[in-house]
XYZ file of C-alpha atoms in Angstrom:
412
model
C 31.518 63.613 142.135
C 33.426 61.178 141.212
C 37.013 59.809 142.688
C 40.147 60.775 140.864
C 43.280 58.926 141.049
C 45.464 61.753 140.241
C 47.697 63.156 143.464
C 47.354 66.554 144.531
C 49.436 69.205 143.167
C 50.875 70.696 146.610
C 50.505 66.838 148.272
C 54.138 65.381 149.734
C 55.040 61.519 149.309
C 53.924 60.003 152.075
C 56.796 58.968 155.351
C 59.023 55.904 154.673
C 58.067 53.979 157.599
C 61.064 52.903 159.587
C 62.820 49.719 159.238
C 61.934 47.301 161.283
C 63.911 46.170 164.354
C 66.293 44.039 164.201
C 66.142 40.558 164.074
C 62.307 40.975 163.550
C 60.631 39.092 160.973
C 58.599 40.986 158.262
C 55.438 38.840 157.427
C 52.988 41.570 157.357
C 51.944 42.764 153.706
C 52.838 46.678 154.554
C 56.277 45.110 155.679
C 56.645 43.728 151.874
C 55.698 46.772 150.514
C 58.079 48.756 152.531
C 61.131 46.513 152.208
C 62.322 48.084 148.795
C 62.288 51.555 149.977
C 64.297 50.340 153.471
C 67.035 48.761 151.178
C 66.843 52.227 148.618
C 67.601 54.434 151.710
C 70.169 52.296 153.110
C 71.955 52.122 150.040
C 71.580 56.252 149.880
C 72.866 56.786 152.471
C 76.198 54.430 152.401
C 76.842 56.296 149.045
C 76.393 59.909 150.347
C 79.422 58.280 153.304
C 81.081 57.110 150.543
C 81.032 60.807 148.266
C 81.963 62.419 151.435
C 85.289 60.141 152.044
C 86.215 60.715 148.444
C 86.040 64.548 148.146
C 88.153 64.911 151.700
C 90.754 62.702 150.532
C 90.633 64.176 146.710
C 90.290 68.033 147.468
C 94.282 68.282 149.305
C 95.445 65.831 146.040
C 93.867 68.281 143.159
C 95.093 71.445 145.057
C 98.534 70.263 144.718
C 98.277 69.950 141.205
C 100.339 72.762 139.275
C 97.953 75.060 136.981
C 99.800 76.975 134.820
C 99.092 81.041 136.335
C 98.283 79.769 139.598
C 99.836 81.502 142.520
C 102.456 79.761 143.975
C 102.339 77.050 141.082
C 105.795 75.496 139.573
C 104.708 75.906 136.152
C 105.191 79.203 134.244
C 102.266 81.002 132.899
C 100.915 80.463 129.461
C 102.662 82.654 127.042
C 100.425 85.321 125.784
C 99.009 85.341 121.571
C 101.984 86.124 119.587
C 101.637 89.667 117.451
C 100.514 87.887 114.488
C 97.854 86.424 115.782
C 96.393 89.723 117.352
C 97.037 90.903 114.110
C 94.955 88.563 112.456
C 92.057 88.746 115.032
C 92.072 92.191 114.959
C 91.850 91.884 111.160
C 88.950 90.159 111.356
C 87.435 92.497 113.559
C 87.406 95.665 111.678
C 87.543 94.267 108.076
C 86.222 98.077 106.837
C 89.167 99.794 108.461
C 91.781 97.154 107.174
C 90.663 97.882 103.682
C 90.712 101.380 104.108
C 94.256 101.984 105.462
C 95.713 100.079 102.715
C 93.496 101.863 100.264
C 94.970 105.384 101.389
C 98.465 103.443 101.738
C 98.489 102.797 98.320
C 97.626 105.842 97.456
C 100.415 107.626 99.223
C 103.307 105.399 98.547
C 101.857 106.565 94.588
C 101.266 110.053 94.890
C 104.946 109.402 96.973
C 106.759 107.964 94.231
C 105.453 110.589 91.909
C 106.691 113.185 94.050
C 110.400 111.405 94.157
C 110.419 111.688 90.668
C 109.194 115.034 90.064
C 112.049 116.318 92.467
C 114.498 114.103 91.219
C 113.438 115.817 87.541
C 114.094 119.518 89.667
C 117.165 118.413 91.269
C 118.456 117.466 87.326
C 117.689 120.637 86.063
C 119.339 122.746 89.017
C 122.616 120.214 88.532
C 122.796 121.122 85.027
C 122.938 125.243 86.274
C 126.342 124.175 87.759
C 128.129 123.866 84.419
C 129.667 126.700 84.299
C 129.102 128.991 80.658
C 130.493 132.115 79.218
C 128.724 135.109 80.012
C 126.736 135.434 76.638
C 125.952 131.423 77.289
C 128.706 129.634 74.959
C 129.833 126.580 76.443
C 133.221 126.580 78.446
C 134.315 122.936 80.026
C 135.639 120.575 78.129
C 135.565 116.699 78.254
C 137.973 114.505 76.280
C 136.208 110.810 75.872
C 138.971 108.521 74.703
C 136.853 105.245 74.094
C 134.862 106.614 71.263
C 134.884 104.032 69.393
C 132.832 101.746 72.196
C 128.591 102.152 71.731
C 128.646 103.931 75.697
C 131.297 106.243 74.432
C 128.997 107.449 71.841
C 126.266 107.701 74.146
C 128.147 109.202 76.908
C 129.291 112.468 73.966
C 125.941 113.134 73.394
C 124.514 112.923 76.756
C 127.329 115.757 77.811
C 126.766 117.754 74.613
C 123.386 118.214 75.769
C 124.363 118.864 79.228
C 126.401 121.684 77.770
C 129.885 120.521 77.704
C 132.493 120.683 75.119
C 133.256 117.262 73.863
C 136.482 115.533 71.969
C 136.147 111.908 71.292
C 138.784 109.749 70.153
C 137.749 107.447 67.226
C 140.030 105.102 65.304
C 139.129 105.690 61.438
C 137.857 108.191 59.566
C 134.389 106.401 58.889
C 133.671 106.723 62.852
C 134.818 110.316 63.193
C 132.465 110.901 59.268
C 129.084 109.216 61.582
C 130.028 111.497 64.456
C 130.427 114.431 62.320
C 127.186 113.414 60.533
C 125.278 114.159 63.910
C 125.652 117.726 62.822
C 126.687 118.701 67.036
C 128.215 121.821 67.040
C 129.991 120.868 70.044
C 131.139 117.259 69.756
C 134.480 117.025 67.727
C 135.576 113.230 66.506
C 139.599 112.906 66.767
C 141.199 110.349 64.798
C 143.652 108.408 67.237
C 144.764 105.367 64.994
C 145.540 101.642 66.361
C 142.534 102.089 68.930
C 141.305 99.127 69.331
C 137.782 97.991 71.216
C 137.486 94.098 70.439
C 137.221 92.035 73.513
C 139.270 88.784 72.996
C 138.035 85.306 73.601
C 139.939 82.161 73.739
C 141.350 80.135 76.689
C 144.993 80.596 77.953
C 146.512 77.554 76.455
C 145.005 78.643 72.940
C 145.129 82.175 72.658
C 148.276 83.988 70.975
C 150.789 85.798 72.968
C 150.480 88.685 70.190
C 146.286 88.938 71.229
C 147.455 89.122 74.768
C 150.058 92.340 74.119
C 147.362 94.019 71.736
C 144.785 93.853 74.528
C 146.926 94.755 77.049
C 148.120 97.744 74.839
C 145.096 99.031 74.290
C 143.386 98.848 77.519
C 146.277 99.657 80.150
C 149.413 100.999 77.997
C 146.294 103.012 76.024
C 145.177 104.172 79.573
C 148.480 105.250 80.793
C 149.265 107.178 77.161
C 146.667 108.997 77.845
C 147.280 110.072 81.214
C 150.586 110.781 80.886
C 149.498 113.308 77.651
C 146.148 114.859 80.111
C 148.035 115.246 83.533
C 150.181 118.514 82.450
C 146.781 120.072 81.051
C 145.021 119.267 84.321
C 148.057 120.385 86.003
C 147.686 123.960 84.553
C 144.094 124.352 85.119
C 144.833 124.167 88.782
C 145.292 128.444 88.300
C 142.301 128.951 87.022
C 139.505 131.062 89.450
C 136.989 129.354 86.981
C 134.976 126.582 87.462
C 136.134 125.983 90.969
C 135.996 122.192 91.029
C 139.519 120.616 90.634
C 140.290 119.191 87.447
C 139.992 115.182 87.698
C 140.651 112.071 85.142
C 137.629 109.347 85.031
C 138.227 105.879 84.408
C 135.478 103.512 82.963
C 135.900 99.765 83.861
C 133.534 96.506 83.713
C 132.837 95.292 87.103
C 132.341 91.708 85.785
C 135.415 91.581 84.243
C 137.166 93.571 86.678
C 136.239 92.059 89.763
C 135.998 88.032 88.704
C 138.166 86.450 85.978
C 136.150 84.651 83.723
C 136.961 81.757 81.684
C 138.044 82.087 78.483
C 137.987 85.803 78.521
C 141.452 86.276 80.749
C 143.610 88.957 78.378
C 140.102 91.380 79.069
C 139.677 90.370 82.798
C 143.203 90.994 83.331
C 143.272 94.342 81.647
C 140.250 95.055 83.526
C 142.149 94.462 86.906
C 145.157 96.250 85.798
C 142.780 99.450 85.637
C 141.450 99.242 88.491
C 145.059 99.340 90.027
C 145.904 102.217 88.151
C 142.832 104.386 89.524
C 144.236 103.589 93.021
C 147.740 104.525 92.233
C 147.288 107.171 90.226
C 144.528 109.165 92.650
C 147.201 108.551 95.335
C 149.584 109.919 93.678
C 147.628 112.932 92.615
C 146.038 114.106 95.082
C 148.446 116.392 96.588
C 148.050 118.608 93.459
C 144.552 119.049 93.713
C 143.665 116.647 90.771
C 140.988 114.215 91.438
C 140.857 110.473 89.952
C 137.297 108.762 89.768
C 137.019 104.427 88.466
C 133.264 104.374 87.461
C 132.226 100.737 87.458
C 129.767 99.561 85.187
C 127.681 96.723 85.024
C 126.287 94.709 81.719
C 125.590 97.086 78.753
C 122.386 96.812 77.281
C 121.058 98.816 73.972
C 118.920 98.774 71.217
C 118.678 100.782 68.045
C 121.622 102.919 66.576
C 124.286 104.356 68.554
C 122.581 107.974 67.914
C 118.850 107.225 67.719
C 117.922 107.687 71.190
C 119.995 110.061 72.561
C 120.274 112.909 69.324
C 116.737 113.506 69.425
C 115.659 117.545 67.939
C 112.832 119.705 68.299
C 112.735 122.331 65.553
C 116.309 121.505 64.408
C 116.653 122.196 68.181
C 118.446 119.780 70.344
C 116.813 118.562 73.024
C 117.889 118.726 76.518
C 116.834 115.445 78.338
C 116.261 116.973 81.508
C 113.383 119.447 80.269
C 111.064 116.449 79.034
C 110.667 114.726 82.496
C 107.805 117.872 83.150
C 105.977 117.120 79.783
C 105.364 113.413 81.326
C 102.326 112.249 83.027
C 102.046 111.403 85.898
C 100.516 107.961 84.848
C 103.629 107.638 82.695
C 105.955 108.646 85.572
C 104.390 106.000 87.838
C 104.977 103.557 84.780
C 108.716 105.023 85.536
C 109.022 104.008 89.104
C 109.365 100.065 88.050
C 111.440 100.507 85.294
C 114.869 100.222 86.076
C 117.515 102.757 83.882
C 119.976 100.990 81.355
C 123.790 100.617 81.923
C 124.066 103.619 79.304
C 121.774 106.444 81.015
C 123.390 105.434 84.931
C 126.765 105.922 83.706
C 125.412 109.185 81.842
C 124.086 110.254 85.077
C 127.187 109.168 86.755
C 129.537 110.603 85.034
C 127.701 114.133 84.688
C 127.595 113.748 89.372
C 131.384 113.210 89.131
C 131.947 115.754 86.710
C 129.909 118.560 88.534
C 130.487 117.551 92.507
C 133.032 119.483 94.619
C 134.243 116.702 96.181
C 133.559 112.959 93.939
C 133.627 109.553 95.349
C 137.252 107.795 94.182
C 134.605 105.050 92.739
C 131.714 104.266 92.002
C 129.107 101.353 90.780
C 126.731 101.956 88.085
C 124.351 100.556 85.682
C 122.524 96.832 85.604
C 124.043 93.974 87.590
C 126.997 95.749 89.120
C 126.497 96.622 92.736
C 125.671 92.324 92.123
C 129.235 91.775 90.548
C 130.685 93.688 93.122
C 129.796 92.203 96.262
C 129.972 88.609 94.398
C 133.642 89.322 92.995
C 134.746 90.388 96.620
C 132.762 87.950 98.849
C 131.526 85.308 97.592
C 133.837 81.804 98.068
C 135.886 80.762 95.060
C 134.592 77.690 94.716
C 130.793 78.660 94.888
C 132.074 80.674 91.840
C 133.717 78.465 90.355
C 130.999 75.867 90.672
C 128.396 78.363 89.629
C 130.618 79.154 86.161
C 130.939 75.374 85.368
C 126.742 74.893 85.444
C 126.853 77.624 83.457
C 129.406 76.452 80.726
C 127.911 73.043 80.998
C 124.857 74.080 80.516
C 126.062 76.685 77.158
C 127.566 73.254 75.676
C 125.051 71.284 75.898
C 122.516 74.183 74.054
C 124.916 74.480 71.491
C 125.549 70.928 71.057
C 121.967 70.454 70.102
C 122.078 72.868 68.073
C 124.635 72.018 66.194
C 122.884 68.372 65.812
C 119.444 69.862 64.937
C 121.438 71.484 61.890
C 123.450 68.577 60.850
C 119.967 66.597 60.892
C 118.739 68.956 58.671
């Protein structure tokens, strides 16, 4: 066998020999082997002293050290995630149930909205049971429209005809009352009330003639008054009737642009406007005692398209139809089209004026149609000067359109 250099598995390092005494001389050849290992465990062991020291003089310094949730520590504890953070985690989590809540989300605020509408369609119909009929079904209220000349007046008479109302509208000329008459509404009579005038004057103060400004004001608020003063003794006598048991009341139709901000250029309507709305307070005040109620509906910016007769005179058979009966013929794919779609000026103050007409007790006013719960609150909060600073963008900004127009035509 031969020898093998290789150390034994289970074999220790052999003893470091001692260091030699003091002040004794190493000459031996183990000595010099030796000396390295003597200097390694010296130095060892001065270092292990040295740890020591450090840790007992370090440990007190790091335990006074505030940790933020430590007991007894200055600092305040860390604040805990905020709520959209855990939202987020919890997110990411459980992806599969996140998509599946707002999957059946969606499809209850749909199969919601189609409900709204389908009982808002029911609720129509049982409204339109309150107007009260004869007993073999002929029509018994009446409704006087004096603005019949105006595109909403039109709509509004044949929005109550179907509603089953007995309607008088006041036209100016004969060639109005001949295109109501050519509607061929049993129901609807035109009256011819001359000098009734519907044009909305523009000009500024300085420029506009003092003979515009009385035949505005004459036919908005001297108009207005005429007519109450010739209604109020009818109204007055209805009081004694059993039949229909809601009071008689008078309904005033304003602009709530007009009537709640004055506009440049535009100042014989806005003050008309204004001068209405001050009536309707007076006038319900004054009223009210007698049982007689008085209703300022407040529309916003009317909108329409078409003829004045083309949406709302529509027939079935000869037949016509009543508006409320095709809201069950619609889809529901159709209705949910619906539920984005905003109604026009025209079919809110329909709707309106059929609530005021039919409620026991009516609001004194009322805001309806596109852009006038907006008018309102800007008309009655908002600074002047934002408005007025907002108006003069917009004027600027009119003039300088049509001044390029105007050059692109001269250029041409």
């Amino acid at each position: 066998m031969g020898q093998s250099n290789s150390t034994p598995k289970n074999s220790s390092p052999p003893p470091t020999p001692p260091p030699p005494p003091a002040g004794t001389a190493v000459s031996s050849l183990d000595g010099l082997r030796n000396a390295s290992q003597w200097v390694l465990s010296s130095t060892n062991k001065a270092l292990g002293v040295l740890g020591g020291a450090i840790v007992s003089v370090a440990k007190p310094v790091v335990a006074s050290i505030p940790v933020p949730g430590r007991k007894g520590s200055s600092l305040p504890p860390a604040p805990p995630p905020s709520l959209s953070s855990q939202m987020v985690t919890w997110i990411r989590k459980n992806a599969g149930k996140t998509l599946l809540g707002t999957l059946l989300l969606g499809v209850a605020v749909v199969a919601g909205s189609i409900a709204y509408k389908s009982g808002k369609a029911y609720h129509r119909e049982l409204k339109k049971l309150r107007v009260v009929r004869g007993a073999d079904g002929s029509k018994r209220e009446v409704i006087v429209i004096t603005n019949g000349a105006s595109i909403e007046g039109m709509v509004l008479a044949l929005d109550l005809d179907n509603r089953g109302f007995i309607v008088f509208v006041c036209v100016p000329d004969s060639s109005r009352a001949d295109e109501i008459l050519s509607w061929k509404r049993a129901d609807i009579h035109p009256v011819i009330v001359p000098d009734l005038s519907n044009e909305t004057l523009t000009g500024s103060i300085e420029s506009l003639d003092v003979e515009a400004w009385r035949s505005c004001m004459d036919a908005n608020v001297t108009g207005t008054i005429q007519a109450i003063q010739q209604f109020l003794p009818l109204l007055k006598r209805t009081l004694s009737l059993r039949r229909p048991r809601r009071s008689p009341r008078l309904i005033l139709v304003t602009s709530t642009i007009t009537g709640n901000i004055g506009l440049p250029y535009q100042s014989a309507t806005c003050a008309s406007q204004h001068a209405i709305l001050s009536i309707a307070d007076s006038l319900r005040r004054e009223v009210q005692h007698w049982g007689i109620d008085v209703v300022c509906l407040k529309k916003g910016i009317f909108t329409t398209g078409g003829s004045r007769s083309d949406k709302s005179n529509k027939t079935v058979d000869n037949k016509p139809e009543q508006p409320g009966l095709a809201c069950w013929r619609v889809s529901p794919l159709e209705m949910l089209k619906s539920m984005f779609k905003q109604p026009s000026t025209s079919e809110a103050l329909c709707e309106a004026t059929f609530d005021v007409v039919i409620a026991t007790r009516p609001e004194t006013s009322r805001a309806v149609g596109f852009g006038s719960l907006a008018y309102s609150f800007v008309g009655w909060i908002a600074p002047n000067r934002v408005l007025d600073w907002s108006i003069r963008r917009t004027s600027m900004a009119r003039h300088s359109s049509l001044a390029i127009n105007t050059t692109a035509a001269e250029t041409f």
